[in-house]
Short mmCIF file of C-alpha atoms and ligand atoms in Angstrom, two decimals:
data_model
loop_
_atom_site.label_atom_id
_atom_site.label_comp_id
_atom_site.label_asym_id
_atom_site.label_seq_id
_atom_site.Cartn_x
_atom_site.Cartn_y
_atom_site.Cartn_z
CA UNK A 1 -10.08 5.91 -16.86
CA UNK A 2 -11.14 2.45 -17.53
CA UNK A 3 -13.22 1.49 -20.56
CA UNK A 4 -16.01 -0.34 -18.51
CA UNK A 5 -19.09 -0.90 -20.49
CA UNK A 6 -21.72 -1.60 -17.75
CA UNK A 7 -21.30 1.34 -15.40
CA UNK A 8 -21.61 5.08 -16.07
CA UNK A 9 -18.93 7.49 -14.51
CA UNK A 10 -21.62 8.79 -12.29
CA UNK A 11 -22.17 5.33 -10.86
CA UNK A 12 -18.41 4.90 -10.38
CA UNK A 13 -18.24 8.33 -8.60
CA UNK A 14 -21.07 7.20 -6.29
CA UNK A 15 -19.24 4.15 -5.44
CA UNK A 16 -16.10 6.25 -4.93
CA UNK A 17 -14.00 3.54 -6.54
CA UNK A 18 -11.26 5.98 -7.45
CA UNK A 19 -9.30 4.33 -4.74
CA UNK A 20 -6.31 2.43 -6.21
CA UNK A 21 -6.92 -1.26 -6.08
CA UNK A 22 -3.84 -3.43 -7.04
CA UNK A 23 -6.11 -6.30 -8.34
CA UNK A 24 -8.05 -3.93 -10.76
CA UNK A 25 -4.67 -2.37 -11.86
CA UNK A 26 -3.47 -5.85 -12.82
CA UNK A 27 -6.61 -6.68 -14.75
CA UNK A 28 -6.35 -3.34 -16.68
CA UNK A 29 -2.92 -4.18 -17.53
CA UNK A 30 -3.99 -7.62 -18.72
CA UNK A 31 -6.84 -6.23 -20.73
CA UNK A 32 -4.48 -3.91 -22.44
CA UNK A 33 -2.15 -6.78 -23.35
CA UNK A 34 -4.87 -9.18 -24.58
CA UNK A 35 -5.36 -9.26 -28.38
CA UNK A 36 -8.13 -11.63 -28.48
CA UNK A 37 -11.32 -9.52 -28.51
CA UNK A 38 -13.42 -12.21 -26.78
CA UNK A 39 -10.92 -12.62 -24.01
CA UNK A 40 -10.44 -8.79 -23.68
CA UNK A 41 -14.16 -8.47 -23.06
CA UNK A 42 -14.09 -11.15 -20.39
CA UNK A 43 -11.37 -9.35 -18.55
CA UNK A 44 -13.21 -5.93 -18.85
CA UNK A 45 -16.31 -7.82 -17.51
CA UNK A 46 -14.35 -8.84 -14.39
CA UNK A 47 -13.21 -5.30 -13.80
CA UNK A 48 -16.94 -4.30 -14.10
CA UNK A 49 -17.78 -6.93 -11.59
CA UNK A 50 -15.52 -5.22 -9.10
CA UNK A 51 -17.20 -1.88 -9.67
CA UNK A 52 -20.56 -3.48 -9.53
CA UNK A 53 -19.99 -4.92 -6.14
CA UNK A 54 -19.22 -1.34 -4.84
CA UNK A 55 -22.17 0.18 -6.59
CA UNK A 56 -24.49 -2.47 -5.22
CA UNK A 57 -23.12 -1.89 -1.65
CA UNK A 58 -23.38 1.82 -2.01
CA UNK A 59 -27.06 1.55 -3.06
CA UNK A 60 -27.94 -0.46 0.03
CA UNK A 61 -26.03 1.68 2.50
CA UNK A 62 -27.94 4.55 4.15
CA UNK A 63 -27.25 7.56 1.90
CA UNK A 64 -24.92 10.28 3.00
CA UNK A 65 -26.43 13.50 4.43
CA UNK A 66 -26.69 16.50 1.91
CA UNK A 67 -23.77 18.17 3.84
CA UNK A 68 -21.62 15.12 3.34
CA UNK A 69 -22.55 14.68 -0.36
CA UNK A 70 -21.51 18.38 -0.80
CA UNK A 71 -18.13 17.84 0.87
CA UNK A 72 -17.55 14.80 -1.37
CA UNK A 73 -18.58 16.70 -4.51
CA UNK A 74 -16.47 19.72 -3.71
CA UNK A 75 -13.48 17.52 -2.95
CA UNK A 76 -13.85 15.66 -6.19
CA UNK A 77 -14.20 18.81 -8.33
CA UNK A 78 -11.72 21.10 -6.53
CA UNK A 79 -8.75 22.21 -8.57
CA UNK A 80 -6.01 20.96 -6.15
CA UNK A 81 -3.15 21.48 -8.50
CA UNK A 82 -3.89 25.26 -8.91
CA UNK A 83 -4.29 25.60 -5.11
CA UNK A 84 -0.75 24.29 -4.71
CA UNK A 85 0.53 26.56 -7.55
CA UNK A 86 -1.01 29.60 -5.94
CA UNK A 87 0.57 28.63 -2.57
CA UNK A 88 -2.82 28.36 -0.85
CA UNK A 89 -1.82 24.79 0.00
CA UNK A 90 1.68 23.89 1.38
CA UNK A 91 1.54 20.25 0.45
CA UNK A 92 -0.04 18.45 -2.54
CA UNK A 93 -3.63 17.19 -1.97
CA UNK A 94 -5.71 14.98 -4.19
CA UNK A 95 -9.38 13.83 -4.27
CA UNK A 96 -8.42 10.31 -3.42
CA UNK A 97 -7.47 11.43 -0.04
CA UNK A 98 -11.16 11.86 1.12
CA UNK A 99 -12.38 8.98 3.25
CA UNK A 100 -15.72 8.95 1.23
CA UNK A 101 -19.05 7.05 1.76
CA UNK A 102 -17.80 3.55 2.90
CA UNK A 103 -15.30 4.64 5.44
CA UNK A 104 -17.55 7.59 6.57
CA UNK A 105 -20.46 5.13 7.14
CA UNK A 106 -18.32 2.85 9.13
CA UNK A 107 -16.89 5.67 11.28
CA UNK A 108 -20.45 6.98 11.88
CA UNK A 109 -21.80 3.60 12.99
CA UNK A 110 -18.67 3.02 15.10
CA UNK A 111 -19.42 6.23 16.95
CA UNK A 112 -22.95 5.04 17.53
CA UNK A 113 -21.95 1.61 18.65
CA UNK A 114 -19.30 3.01 21.07
CA UNK A 115 -21.89 5.54 22.34
CA UNK A 116 -19.00 7.91 21.92
CA UNK A 117 -19.23 11.45 23.40
CA UNK A 118 -15.75 12.52 22.48
CA UNK A 119 -13.87 11.73 19.12
CA UNK A 120 -10.46 12.75 17.93
CA UNK A 121 -9.37 12.69 14.28
CA UNK A 122 -5.87 12.78 13.17
CA UNK A 123 -5.83 14.09 9.56
CA UNK A 124 -8.94 16.03 8.51
CA UNK A 125 -8.51 17.01 4.81
CA UNK A 126 -11.87 18.37 3.64
CA UNK A 127 -13.73 17.15 6.66
CA UNK A 128 -15.66 14.17 5.25
CA UNK A 129 -14.83 11.76 8.08
CA UNK A 130 -15.05 14.49 10.82
CA UNK A 131 -18.65 15.39 9.78
CA UNK A 132 -19.60 11.73 9.29
CA UNK A 133 -18.65 11.07 12.96
CA UNK A 134 -19.96 14.29 14.28
CA UNK A 135 -23.48 13.29 12.77
CA UNK A 136 -23.64 10.30 15.24
CA UNK A 137 -22.53 12.30 18.35
CA UNK A 138 -25.00 13.59 20.85
CA UNK A 139 -25.84 17.30 21.07
CA UNK A 140 -23.19 17.88 23.67
CA UNK A 141 -20.70 15.53 22.00
CA UNK A 142 -17.21 16.89 20.85
CA UNK A 143 -14.98 16.04 17.93
CA UNK A 144 -11.55 17.46 17.76
CA UNK A 145 -9.87 17.10 14.42
CA UNK A 146 -6.45 18.34 13.09
CA UNK A 147 -4.53 19.01 10.01
CA UNK A 148 -1.53 21.00 8.96
CA UNK A 149 -2.90 23.22 6.18
CA UNK A 150 -4.82 26.45 7.04
CA UNK A 151 -6.51 26.43 3.63
CA UNK A 152 -8.34 23.08 4.59
CA UNK A 153 -9.71 24.65 7.76
CA UNK A 154 -11.44 27.33 5.75
CA UNK A 155 -12.76 24.81 3.35
CA UNK A 156 -14.00 22.34 5.94
CA UNK A 157 -15.41 25.05 8.22
CA UNK A 158 -17.53 26.43 5.42
CA UNK A 159 -19.18 22.92 5.11
CA UNK A 160 -19.40 22.32 8.74
CA UNK A 161 -21.28 25.62 9.26
CA UNK A 162 -23.92 24.39 6.99
CA UNK A 163 -24.63 21.26 9.08
CA UNK A 164 -26.43 21.27 12.41
CA UNK A 165 -23.67 18.95 13.64
CA UNK A 166 -20.81 21.34 12.53
CA UNK A 167 -20.76 23.17 15.94
CA UNK A 168 -19.56 19.82 17.67
CA UNK A 169 -16.40 20.08 15.69
CA UNK A 170 -13.05 21.86 16.80
CA UNK A 171 -10.39 22.23 14.20
CA UNK A 172 -6.76 22.51 15.25
CA UNK A 173 -4.16 23.47 12.68
CA UNK A 174 -0.76 22.13 13.73
CA UNK A 175 1.40 19.04 13.38
CA UNK A 176 -0.67 16.12 14.85
CA UNK A 177 1.74 15.24 17.62
CA UNK A 178 1.60 18.90 18.91
CA UNK A 179 -2.17 18.84 19.00
CA UNK A 180 -2.14 15.51 20.69
CA UNK A 181 0.37 16.66 23.39
CA UNK A 182 -1.82 19.81 24.01
CA UNK A 183 -4.86 17.45 24.38
CA UNK A 184 -3.15 15.21 26.75
CA UNK A 185 -1.93 18.08 28.84
CA UNK A 186 -5.54 19.23 29.20
CA UNK A 187 -6.33 15.71 30.44
CA UNK A 188 -8.68 14.97 27.40
CA UNK A 189 -9.76 11.42 26.67
CA UNK A 190 -11.42 10.17 23.60
CA UNK A 191 -13.91 7.23 23.06
CA UNK A 192 -12.94 6.90 19.38
CA UNK A 193 -9.73 8.07 17.64
CA UNK A 194 -9.47 8.00 13.93
CA UNK A 195 -5.96 8.20 12.62
CA UNK A 196 -5.72 9.22 8.85
CA UNK A 197 -2.69 11.47 8.57
CA UNK A 198 0.86 10.91 7.41
CA UNK A 199 1.61 7.07 7.34
CA UNK A 200 5.04 7.50 8.53
CA UNK A 201 3.60 9.05 11.68
CA UNK A 202 1.19 6.10 12.54
CA UNK A 203 3.47 4.28 14.96
CA UNK A 204 4.21 7.51 16.79
CA UNK A 205 0.61 8.34 17.00
CA UNK A 206 -0.41 4.79 18.20
CA UNK A 207 2.14 4.94 20.92
CA UNK A 208 1.27 8.43 22.01
CA UNK A 209 -2.44 7.63 22.31
CA UNK A 210 -1.78 4.61 24.55
CA UNK A 211 1.17 6.01 26.52
CA UNK A 212 -0.57 9.34 27.31
CA UNK A 213 -4.05 7.95 27.97
CA UNK A 214 -5.70 9.84 25.16
CA UNK A 215 -7.93 6.74 24.72
CA UNK A 216 -10.76 6.63 27.17
CA UNK A 217 -11.50 3.41 28.98
CA UNK A 218 -13.19 0.92 26.55
CA UNK A 219 -12.27 3.32 23.66
CA UNK A 220 -11.39 2.32 20.08
CA UNK A 221 -8.69 3.48 17.69
CA UNK A 222 -9.35 3.18 13.90
CA UNK A 223 -6.45 3.42 11.60
CA UNK A 224 -7.14 4.03 7.83
CA UNK A 225 -5.02 2.84 4.84
CA UNK A 226 -3.48 -0.21 6.64
CA UNK A 227 -3.54 -1.99 3.26
CA UNK A 228 -2.00 1.08 1.64
CA UNK A 229 -2.69 0.05 -2.00
CA UNK A 230 -1.22 -3.38 -1.36
CA UNK A 231 2.13 -1.96 -0.16
CA UNK A 232 2.51 -4.00 2.99
CA UNK A 233 1.91 -7.37 1.19
CA UNK A 234 3.09 -6.69 -2.36
CA UNK A 235 6.30 -4.63 -2.08
CA UNK A 236 9.26 -6.86 -1.29
CA UNK A 237 10.63 -6.67 2.32
CA UNK A 238 13.25 -3.93 2.83
CA UNK A 239 11.46 -1.41 0.54
CA UNK A 240 8.80 1.08 1.45
CA UNK A 241 8.36 -0.38 4.83
CA UNK A 242 6.11 2.17 6.46
CA UNK A 243 2.78 0.45 6.65
CA UNK A 244 4.30 -3.01 7.11
CA UNK A 245 6.02 -1.78 10.10
CA UNK A 246 2.96 -0.19 11.48
CA UNK A 247 0.90 -3.37 11.17
CA UNK A 248 3.73 -5.33 12.74
CA UNK A 249 3.94 -2.80 15.54
CA UNK A 250 0.23 -3.22 16.46
CA UNK A 251 0.38 -6.99 16.02
CA UNK A 252 3.31 -7.28 18.38
CA UNK A 253 2.04 -4.82 21.04
CA UNK A 254 0.72 -6.98 23.94
CA UNK A 255 -1.61 -4.14 25.13
CA UNK A 256 -3.93 -4.41 22.13
CA UNK A 257 -6.38 -6.47 20.19
CA UNK A 258 -6.96 -5.63 16.57
CA UNK A 259 -8.84 -6.55 13.34
CA UNK A 260 -7.97 -5.32 9.83
CA UNK A 261 -11.10 -4.77 7.89
CA UNK A 262 -10.67 -5.18 4.10
CA UNK A 263 -12.79 -2.10 3.36
CA UNK A 264 -11.49 0.30 0.63
CA UNK A 265 -7.80 0.71 1.51
CA UNK A 266 -8.06 -1.27 4.79
CA UNK A 267 -9.22 -0.02 8.28
CA UNK A 268 -7.66 -1.43 11.39
CA UNK A 269 -9.75 -1.37 14.54
CA UNK A 270 -7.62 -1.53 17.74
CA UNK A 271 -8.82 -1.80 21.37
CA UNK A 272 -7.06 -2.48 24.63
CA UNK A 273 -6.83 -6.17 25.15
CA UNK A 274 -8.70 -6.16 28.36
CA UNK A 275 -11.66 -4.44 26.77
CA UNK A 276 -12.11 -7.34 24.28
CA UNK A 277 -10.85 -10.49 26.11
CA UNK A 278 -12.21 -10.83 29.57
CA UNK A 279 -10.21 -13.12 31.87
CA UNK A 280 -13.16 -14.56 33.82
C1 SAM B 301 -6.06 11.09 3.91
S1 SAM B 301 -6.14 12.75 4.38
C2 SAM B 301 -7.43 12.72 5.59
C3 SAM B 301 -8.83 12.37 5.15
C4 SAM B 301 -9.92 12.66 6.11
N1 SAM B 301 -9.67 11.96 7.36
C5 SAM B 301 -11.28 12.20 5.61
O1 SAM B 301 -12.05 11.67 6.29
O2 SAM B 301 -11.60 12.56 4.42
C6 SAM B 301 -4.71 13.01 5.40
C7 SAM B 301 -4.74 14.52 5.87
O3 SAM B 301 -3.64 14.45 6.87
C8 SAM B 301 -2.98 15.67 6.92
N2 SAM B 301 -1.74 15.51 7.55
C9 SAM B 301 -0.59 15.05 7.02
N3 SAM B 301 0.36 15.01 7.94
C10 SAM B 301 -0.08 15.57 9.04
C11 SAM B 301 0.41 15.88 10.38
N4 SAM B 301 1.74 15.60 10.70
N5 SAM B 301 -0.34 16.44 11.20
C12 SAM B 301 -1.59 16.83 11.02
N6 SAM B 301 -2.23 16.49 9.78
C13 SAM B 301 -1.38 15.91 8.87
C14 SAM B 301 -2.92 16.12 5.44
O4 SAM B 301 -2.69 17.49 5.26
C15 SAM B 301 -4.24 15.58 4.86
O5 SAM B 301 -5.24 16.59 4.74
#
């Protein structure tokens, strides 16, 4: 971890700055190379500034509910490697996969702004995003979330059951496209869809949602990780194209209007064009 003088580890955890940031990475490299002590301190000071911004923002966001704080804590302290070794997990998981406070608050406020009654999440992990959104749904609201790993269902359900909002959440364990096909067959539509699963699947999820009317009229789709640790703009074209291709796909689709929010690892908000730009 970084040798930052100003902030304690507890503050950093609160700000959930474990998310990889290519600018911080470059600064850390620079501080390791610099021999001049005065200059080194200044570079470390810049890294601290970056953390301080997050800590400041966190302090002024409405705090997460106790149930959400418990999910975050258990996600950050779980022994993910041993779960994989003991075959409880079929794929490697790590704490940085959790959406956490910032994304969770944005999702929650989106549900409220959208007056959403039905929400779909693609990629649940430990349930932080799901419960954040469920907390803003009305009593008869419904959130369907999905993942591939049965162990995660057990873990998330345990947390959901401790919250009065957990009963709004249905978990489906299957590849996302199968769950989406099942929901489309049932004629389900969602006011908000949060896509946060395998990045290689994003284009398929985007097209499926629009082509099969999973998005309710005037609905919104939110895609997480659209900056994917800087990949779409740092890595040279031709290599590791997944997120660049996805961003190009939404940019070039005439049906939608989108904005890329530079929050954490980037969140794209996408709506049908006619719901944003009125032709009157
Ligand atoms: C970044 S995590 C999701 C984080 C979660 N949305 C949150 O708010 O904390 C991605 C999750 O997607 C799941 N996943 C990956 N590929 C999937 C697929 N094809 N179908 C369903 N879930 C998938 C992974 O098992 C993982 O738990």
